[in-house]
Amino acid sequence: MLLTIWTVITVLWVYDAIYKLAHGEVAPAIWAVVALALMFLLACMEGLEVAVIDRWSNLYPDRAMSDLAGWLAARQLFVALIVTAATMLAERHSIAIPFTSTQISSPAGLKIFNLVWTGLTVLWFMQIFPKHMAATNADRYLGLTRGPLFPVVEFVRVIGISWPAEKTAKAVQNRLNWHPEPTLETAAARGAVPLAVGWAALTPEDRAGG
């Protein structure tokens, strides 16, 4: 049912941009294209997180785990900025209804429309889907995304964009004595589940059939 609702809303979202473009309003169509481009970048970054965690020791066998933590912290900048920017750009201030002269202009209705469309689009296709794809075949995912995305993330890491969060985390940890707890023997016997393994199990029936 949610997929059906999302499909209907997506049709209205695309139609509205085309309708306004046909009537001389260029901005909604431009913002729609930019929002989709940012969402695509977000999807690439979300999958990259899973792939890098899974293959870090293979990519950089001589680098410490602190380097991975710094890389992951830098990557989060794109998540924060893209989700915020895409939400603003994808927002509609009125929605044209196909084959009628009616438009949705109720503030409450538009808020619900924008929240549902952006929320479900980002959740399904910019988070869950790319994470699963990266977990299923991390090497192939890295082969497609490492070249264009690694230099960008590395630049953000070098300029220290995550420095305030790192210092805050350190201060709070020291203040609250927030440190890792000793692993229980019973839990250790089972072993930790790698992040990629967890995401790859999203479609177990497909892998079993293959």
PDB file of C-alpha atoms in Angstrom:
ATOM      1  CA  MET A   1       0.000   0.000   0.000  1.00  0.00           C
ATOM      2  CA  LEU A   2       2.851   2.376   0.829  1.00  0.00           C
ATOM      3  CA  LEU A   3       4.442   1.665  -2.545  1.00  0.00           C
ATOM      4  CA  THR A   4       1.156   2.448  -4.288  1.00  0.00           C
ATOM      5  CA  ILE A   5       0.832   5.701  -2.366  1.00  0.00           C
ATOM      6  CA  TRP A   6       4.432   6.616  -3.192  1.00  0.00           C
ATOM      7  CA  THR A   7       3.860   5.851  -6.887  1.00  0.00           C
ATOM      8  CA  VAL A   8       0.802   8.096  -7.040  1.00  0.00           C
ATOM      9  CA  ILE A   9       2.607  10.898  -5.221  1.00  0.00           C
ATOM     10  CA  THR A  10       5.633  10.524  -7.502  1.00  0.00           C
ATOM     11  CA  VAL A  11       3.445  10.837 -10.593  1.00  0.00           C
ATOM     12  CA  LEU A  12       1.910  14.006  -9.142  1.00  0.00           C
ATOM     13  CA  TRP A  13       5.354  15.352  -8.195  1.00  0.00           C
ATOM     14  CA  VAL A  14       6.747  14.832 -11.702  1.00  0.00           C
ATOM     15  CA  TYR A  15       3.568  16.036 -13.404  1.00  0.00           C
ATOM     16  CA  ASP A  16       3.536  19.219 -11.351  1.00  0.00           C
ATOM     17  CA  ALA A  17       7.086  20.101 -12.430  1.00  0.00           C
ATOM     18  CA  ILE A  18       6.250  19.455 -16.099  1.00  0.00           C
ATOM     19  CA  TYR A  19       2.946  21.338 -15.808  1.00  0.00           C
ATOM     20  CA  LYS A  20       4.614  24.409 -14.340  1.00  0.00           C
ATOM     21  CA  LEU A  21       7.394  24.257 -16.925  1.00  0.00           C
ATOM     22  CA  ALA A  22       4.816  24.173 -19.702  1.00  0.00           C
ATOM     23  CA  HIS A  23       3.197  27.255 -18.182  1.00  0.00           C
ATOM     24  CA  GLY A  24       6.403  29.234 -18.008  1.00  0.00           C
ATOM     25  CA  GLU A  25       7.577  28.382 -14.493  1.00  0.00           C
ATOM     26  CA  VAL A  26      11.069  27.000 -14.989  1.00  0.00           C
ATOM     27  CA  ALA A  27      12.249  26.946 -11.367  1.00  0.00           C
ATOM     28  CA  PRO A  28      10.224  23.909 -10.116  1.00  0.00           C
ATOM     29  CA  ALA A  29      11.587  21.717 -12.935  1.00  0.00           C
ATOM     30  CA  ILE A  30      15.160  22.870 -12.315  1.00  0.00           C
ATOM     31  CA  TRP A  31      14.878  22.294  -8.564  1.00  0.00           C
ATOM     32  CA  ALA A  32      13.376  18.863  -9.216  1.00  0.00           C
ATOM     33  CA  VAL A  33      16.325  17.832 -11.398  1.00  0.00           C
ATOM     34  CA  VAL A  34      18.839  19.164  -8.872  1.00  0.00           C
ATOM     35  CA  ALA A  35      17.032  17.390  -6.020  1.00  0.00           C
ATOM     36  CA  LEU A  36      17.119  14.077  -7.893  1.00  0.00           C
ATOM     37  CA  ALA A  37      20.825  14.550  -8.686  1.00  0.00           C
ATOM     38  CA  LEU A  38      21.564  15.178  -5.005  1.00  0.00           C
ATOM     39  CA  MET A  39      19.534  12.138  -4.009  1.00  0.00           C
ATOM     40  CA  PHE A  40      21.532  10.020  -6.453  1.00  0.00           C
ATOM     41  CA  LEU A  41      24.748  11.280  -4.858  1.00  0.00           C
ATOM     42  CA  LEU A  42      23.315  10.458  -1.442  1.00  0.00           C
ATOM     43  CA  ALA A  43      22.531   6.915  -2.592  1.00  0.00           C
ATOM     44  CA  CYS A  44      26.116   6.461  -3.782  1.00  0.00           C
ATOM     45  CA  MET A  45      27.454   7.753  -0.453  1.00  0.00           C
ATOM     46  CA  GLU A  46      25.165   5.529   1.601  1.00  0.00           C
ATOM     47  CA  GLY A  47      26.269   2.394  -0.191  1.00  0.00           C
ATOM     48  CA  LEU A  48      29.869   3.541  -0.008  1.00  0.00           C
ATOM     49  CA  GLU A  49      29.711   3.472   3.785  1.00  0.00           C
ATOM     50  CA  VAL A  50      28.866  -0.240   3.847  1.00  0.00           C
ATOM     51  CA  ALA A  51      31.409  -1.140   1.159  1.00  0.00           C
ATOM     52  CA  VAL A  52      34.255   0.778   2.798  1.00  0.00           C
ATOM     53  CA  ILE A  53      33.616  -0.696   6.248  1.00  0.00           C
ATOM     54  CA  ASP A  54      33.539  -4.177   4.750  1.00  0.00           C
ATOM     55  CA  ARG A  55      36.707  -3.751   2.660  1.00  0.00           C
ATOM     56  CA  TRP A  56      38.742  -1.253   4.706  1.00  0.00           C
ATOM     57  CA  SER A  57      41.405  -3.726   5.808  1.00  0.00           C
ATOM     58  CA  ASN A  58      41.834  -4.848   2.193  1.00  0.00           C
ATOM     59  CA  LEU A  59      41.968  -1.329   0.795  1.00  0.00           C
ATOM     60  CA  TYR A  60      44.325   0.038   3.453  1.00  0.00           C
ATOM     61  CA  PRO A  61      45.992  -2.833   5.346  1.00  0.00           C
ATOM     62  CA  ASP A  62      48.519  -0.487   6.984  1.00  0.00           C
ATOM     63  CA  ARG A  63      46.089   2.180   8.196  1.00  0.00           C
ATOM     64  CA  ALA A  64      44.575   2.310  11.675  1.00  0.00           C
ATOM     65  CA  MET A  65      40.902   2.032  12.549  1.00  0.00           C
ATOM     66  CA  SER A  66      41.005   5.693  13.567  1.00  0.00           C
ATOM     67  CA  ASP A  67      41.523   6.515   9.900  1.00  0.00           C
ATOM     68  CA  LEU A  68      38.358   4.602   9.046  1.00  0.00           C
ATOM     69  CA  ALA A  69      36.483   6.482  11.764  1.00  0.00           C
ATOM     70  CA  GLY A  70      37.700   9.786  10.350  1.00  0.00           C
ATOM     71  CA  TRP A  71      36.672   8.753   6.845  1.00  0.00           C
ATOM     72  CA  LEU A  72      33.198   7.751   8.013  1.00  0.00           C
ATOM     73  CA  ALA A  73      32.788  10.995   9.939  1.00  0.00           C
ATOM     74  CA  ALA A  74      33.726  13.004   6.848  1.00  0.00           C
ATOM     75  CA  ARG A  75      31.245  11.053   4.720  1.00  0.00           C
ATOM     76  CA  GLN A  76      28.440  12.042   7.076  1.00  0.00           C
ATOM     77  CA  LEU A  77      28.748  15.645   5.897  1.00  0.00           C
ATOM     78  CA  PHE A  78      27.265  14.672   2.563  1.00  0.00           C
ATOM     79  CA  VAL A  79      24.378  12.844   4.210  1.00  0.00           C
ATOM     80  CA  ALA A  80      23.493  15.859   6.358  1.00  0.00           C
ATOM     81  CA  LEU A  81      23.840  18.442   3.591  1.00  0.00           C
ATOM     82  CA  ILE A  82      22.211  16.410   0.827  1.00  0.00           C
ATOM     83  CA  VAL A  83      19.165  15.348   2.849  1.00  0.00           C
ATOM     84  CA  THR A  84      18.614  18.950   3.941  1.00  0.00           C
ATOM     85  CA  ALA A  85      19.150  20.431   0.479  1.00  0.00           C
ATOM     86  CA  ALA A  86      17.139  17.781  -1.354  1.00  0.00           C
ATOM     87  CA  THR A  87      14.229  18.203   1.059  1.00  0.00           C
ATOM     88  CA  MET A  88      14.164  21.942   0.444  1.00  0.00           C
ATOM     89  CA  LEU A  89      14.511  21.624  -3.333  1.00  0.00           C
ATOM     90  CA  ALA A  90      11.947  18.833  -3.695  1.00  0.00           C
ATOM     91  CA  GLU A  91       9.325  20.713  -1.702  1.00  0.00           C
ATOM     92  CA  ARG A  92       6.226  21.762  -3.616  1.00  0.00           C
ATOM     93  CA  HIS A  93       4.180  24.875  -2.780  1.00  0.00           C
ATOM     94  CA  SER A  94       1.274  23.656  -4.892  1.00  0.00           C
ATOM     95  CA  ILE A  95       0.498  20.423  -6.708  1.00  0.00           C
ATOM     96  CA  ALA A  96      -1.288  20.368 -10.059  1.00  0.00           C
ATOM     97  CA  ILE A  97      -3.748  17.502 -10.526  1.00  0.00           C
ATOM     98  CA  PRO A  98      -3.564  15.843 -13.979  1.00  0.00           C
ATOM     99  CA  PHE A  99      -6.443  16.460 -16.431  1.00  0.00           C
ATOM    100  CA  THR A 100      -8.077  19.034 -14.130  1.00  0.00           C
ATOM    101  CA  SER A 101      -7.649  22.677 -13.259  1.00  0.00           C
ATOM    102  CA  THR A 102      -7.433  21.807  -9.571  1.00  0.00           C
ATOM    103  CA  GLN A 103      -4.321  22.264  -7.485  1.00  0.00           C
ATOM    104  CA  ILE A 104      -3.463  21.104  -3.990  1.00  0.00           C
ATOM    105  CA  SER A 105      -2.656  24.276  -2.097  1.00  0.00           C
ATOM    106  CA  SER A 106      -3.590  23.435   1.481  1.00  0.00           C
ATOM    107  CA  PRO A 107      -0.532  24.045   3.724  1.00  0.00           C
ATOM    108  CA  ALA A 108      -1.253  20.926   5.769  1.00  0.00           C
ATOM    109  CA  GLY A 109      -1.816  18.788   2.683  1.00  0.00           C
ATOM    110  CA  LEU A 110       1.388  20.016   1.064  1.00  0.00           C
ATOM    111  CA  LYS A 111       3.406  19.358   4.218  1.00  0.00           C
ATOM    112  CA  ILE A 112       2.115  15.783   4.315  1.00  0.00           C
ATOM    113  CA  PHE A 113       2.741  15.376   0.575  1.00  0.00           C
ATOM    114  CA  ASN A 114       6.327  16.620   0.808  1.00  0.00           C
ATOM    115  CA  LEU A 115       7.067  14.637   3.955  1.00  0.00           C
ATOM    116  CA  VAL A 116       5.736  11.355   2.569  1.00  0.00           C
ATOM    117  CA  TRP A 117       7.361  11.681  -0.854  1.00  0.00           C
ATOM    118  CA  THR A 118      10.774  12.828   0.329  1.00  0.00           C
ATOM    119  CA  GLY A 119      10.817  10.516   3.330  1.00  0.00           C
ATOM    120  CA  LEU A 120       9.927   7.342   1.446  1.00  0.00           C
ATOM    121  CA  THR A 121      12.121   8.187  -1.556  1.00  0.00           C
ATOM    122  CA  VAL A 122      15.185   8.764   0.603  1.00  0.00           C
ATOM    123  CA  LEU A 123      14.486   5.767   2.834  1.00  0.00           C
ATOM    124  CA  TRP A 124      13.833   3.203   0.099  1.00  0.00           C
ATOM    125  CA  PHE A 125      16.048   4.269  -2.783  1.00  0.00           C
ATOM    126  CA  MET A 126      18.789   6.394  -1.223  1.00  0.00           C
ATOM    127  CA  GLN A 127      19.445   4.354   1.918  1.00  0.00           C
ATOM    128  CA  ILE A 128      18.147   0.779   2.043  1.00  0.00           C
ATOM    129  CA  PHE A 129      18.637  -0.063  -1.646  1.00  0.00           C
ATOM    130  CA  PRO A 130      22.246   1.176  -2.073  1.00  0.00           C
ATOM    131  CA  LYS A 131      23.338  -0.261   1.273  1.00  0.00           C
ATOM    132  CA  HIS A 132      22.027  -3.675   0.264  1.00  0.00           C
ATOM    133  CA  MET A 133      23.692  -3.485  -3.152  1.00  0.00           C
ATOM    134  CA  ALA A 134      27.031  -2.510  -1.616  1.00  0.00           C
ATOM    135  CA  ALA A 135      26.793  -5.252   0.982  1.00  0.00           C
ATOM    136  CA  THR A 136      25.982  -7.887  -1.641  1.00  0.00           C
ATOM    137  CA  ASN A 137      29.015  -7.042  -3.789  1.00  0.00           C
ATOM    138  CA  ALA A 138      31.299  -4.542  -2.074  1.00  0.00           C
ATOM    139  CA  ASP A 139      34.135  -4.911  -4.578  1.00  0.00           C
ATOM    140  CA  ARG A 140      31.940  -4.167  -7.564  1.00  0.00           C
ATOM    141  CA  TYR A 141      30.338  -1.239  -5.766  1.00  0.00           C
ATOM    142  CA  LEU A 142      33.728   0.223  -4.916  1.00  0.00           C
ATOM    143  CA  GLY A 143      34.842  -0.265  -8.506  1.00  0.00           C
ATOM    144  CA  LEU A 144      31.998   1.972  -9.644  1.00  0.00           C
ATOM    145  CA  THR A 145      32.127   4.641  -6.930  1.00  0.00           C
ATOM    146  CA  ARG A 146      35.626   4.737  -5.463  1.00  0.00           C
ATOM    147  CA  GLY A 147      37.207   6.806  -8.240  1.00  0.00           C
ATOM    148  CA  PRO A 148      34.802   9.771  -8.242  1.00  0.00           C
ATOM    149  CA  LEU A 149      33.781   9.770  -4.558  1.00  0.00           C
ATOM    150  CA  PHE A 150      36.897   8.912  -2.540  1.00  0.00           C
ATOM    151  CA  PRO A 151      38.773  12.146  -3.371  1.00  0.00           C
ATOM    152  CA  VAL A 152      35.763  14.225  -2.331  1.00  0.00           C
ATOM    153  CA  VAL A 153      35.380  12.454   1.014  1.00  0.00           C
ATOM    154  CA  GLU A 154      39.128  12.603   1.604  1.00  0.00           C
ATOM    155  CA  PHE A 155      39.125  16.361   1.017  1.00  0.00           C
ATOM    156  CA  VAL A 156      36.373  16.824   3.598  1.00  0.00           C
ATOM    157  CA  ARG A 157      38.296  14.654   6.050  1.00  0.00           C
ATOM    158  CA  VAL A 158      41.524  16.618   5.578  1.00  0.00           C
ATOM    159  CA  ILE A 159      39.900  19.989   6.272  1.00  0.00           C
ATOM    160  CA  GLY A 160      38.586  18.623   9.589  1.00  0.00           C
ATOM    161  CA  ILE A 161      34.874  19.143   9.134  1.00  0.00           C
ATOM    162  CA  SER A 162      34.100  16.600  11.876  1.00  0.00           C
ATOM    163  CA  TRP A 163      36.464  18.196  14.438  1.00  0.00           C
ATOM    164  CA  PRO A 164      33.721  19.747  16.655  1.00  0.00           C
ATOM    165  CA  ALA A 165      31.884  16.435  16.902  1.00  0.00           C
ATOM    166  CA  GLU A 166      35.083  14.538  17.693  1.00  0.00           C
ATOM    167  CA  LYS A 167      36.034  16.928  20.484  1.00  0.00           C
ATOM    168  CA  THR A 168      32.502  16.889  21.890  1.00  0.00           C
ATOM    169  CA  ALA A 169      32.458  13.077  21.868  1.00  0.00           C
ATOM    170  CA  LYS A 170      35.790  12.950  23.670  1.00  0.00           C
ATOM    171  CA  ALA A 171      34.681  15.447  26.321  1.00  0.00           C
ATOM    172  CA  VAL A 172      31.374  13.659  26.956  1.00  0.00           C
ATOM    173  CA  GLN A 173      33.086  10.251  27.116  1.00  0.00           C
ATOM    174  CA  ASN A 174      35.550  11.499  29.691  1.00  0.00           C
ATOM    175  CA  ARG A 175      32.852  13.246  31.700  1.00  0.00           C
ATOM    176  CA  LEU A 176      30.473  10.272  31.792  1.00  0.00           C
ATOM    177  CA  ASN A 177      33.119   7.552  31.772  1.00  0.00           C
ATOM    178  CA  TRP A 178      31.532   6.368  28.511  1.00  0.00           C
ATOM    179  CA  HIS A 179      33.810   3.569  27.422  1.00  0.00           C
ATOM    180  CA  PRO A 180      33.326   0.141  25.822  1.00  0.00           C
ATOM    181  CA  GLU A 181      31.975  -2.469  28.194  1.00  0.00           C
ATOM    182  CA  PRO A 182      33.777  -5.806  28.523  1.00  0.00           C
ATOM    183  CA  THR A 183      32.325  -8.285  26.074  1.00  0.00           C
ATOM    184  CA  LEU A 184      30.261 -10.996  27.737  1.00  0.00           C
ATOM    185  CA  GLU A 185      31.550 -14.497  27.118  1.00  0.00           C
ATOM    186  CA  THR A 186      28.137 -15.711  26.052  1.00  0.00           C
ATOM    187  CA  ALA A 187      27.869 -12.976  23.443  1.00  0.00           C
ATOM    188  CA  ALA A 188      31.424 -13.466  22.276  1.00  0.00           C
ATOM    189  CA  ALA A 189      30.774 -17.125  21.578  1.00  0.00           C
ATOM    190  CA  ARG A 190      28.246 -16.197  18.956  1.00  0.00           C
ATOM    191  CA  GLY A 191      30.424 -13.519  17.373  1.00  0.00           C
ATOM    192  CA  ALA A 192      29.614 -10.116  15.974  1.00  0.00           C
ATOM    193  CA  VAL A 193      27.679  -9.840  12.723  1.00  0.00           C
ATOM    194  CA  PRO A 194      29.544  -7.742  10.124  1.00  0.00           C
ATOM    195  CA  LEU A 195      27.624  -4.751   8.787  1.00  0.00           C
ATOM    196  CA  ALA A 196      27.766  -5.984   5.187  1.00  0.00           C
ATOM    197  CA  VAL A 197      26.496  -9.430   6.153  1.00  0.00           C
ATOM    198  CA  GLY A 198      23.514  -7.873   7.891  1.00  0.00           C
ATOM    199  CA  TRP A 199      22.563  -5.689   4.908  1.00  0.00           C
ATOM    200  CA  ALA A 200      23.184  -8.467   2.381  1.00  0.00           C
ATOM    201  CA  ALA A 201      20.660 -10.665   4.208  1.00  0.00           C
ATOM    202  CA  LEU A 202      17.889  -8.244   3.231  1.00  0.00           C
ATOM    203  CA  THR A 203      16.899 -10.588   0.370  1.00  0.00           C
ATOM    204  CA  PRO A 204      17.905 -14.058   1.607  1.00  0.00           C
ATOM    205  CA  GLU A 205      15.458 -15.862  -0.640  1.00  0.00           C
ATOM    206  CA  ASP A 206      17.137 -14.458  -3.763  1.00  0.00           C
ATOM    207  CA  ARG A 207      20.588 -15.639  -2.705  1.00  0.00           C
ATOM    208  CA  ALA A 208      19.257 -19.042  -1.685  1.00  0.00           C
ATOM    209  CA  GLY A 209      17.681 -19.446  -5.094  1.00  0.00           C
ATOM    210  CA  GLY A 210      20.890 -18.503  -6.854  1.00  0.00           C
TER     211      GLY A 210
END
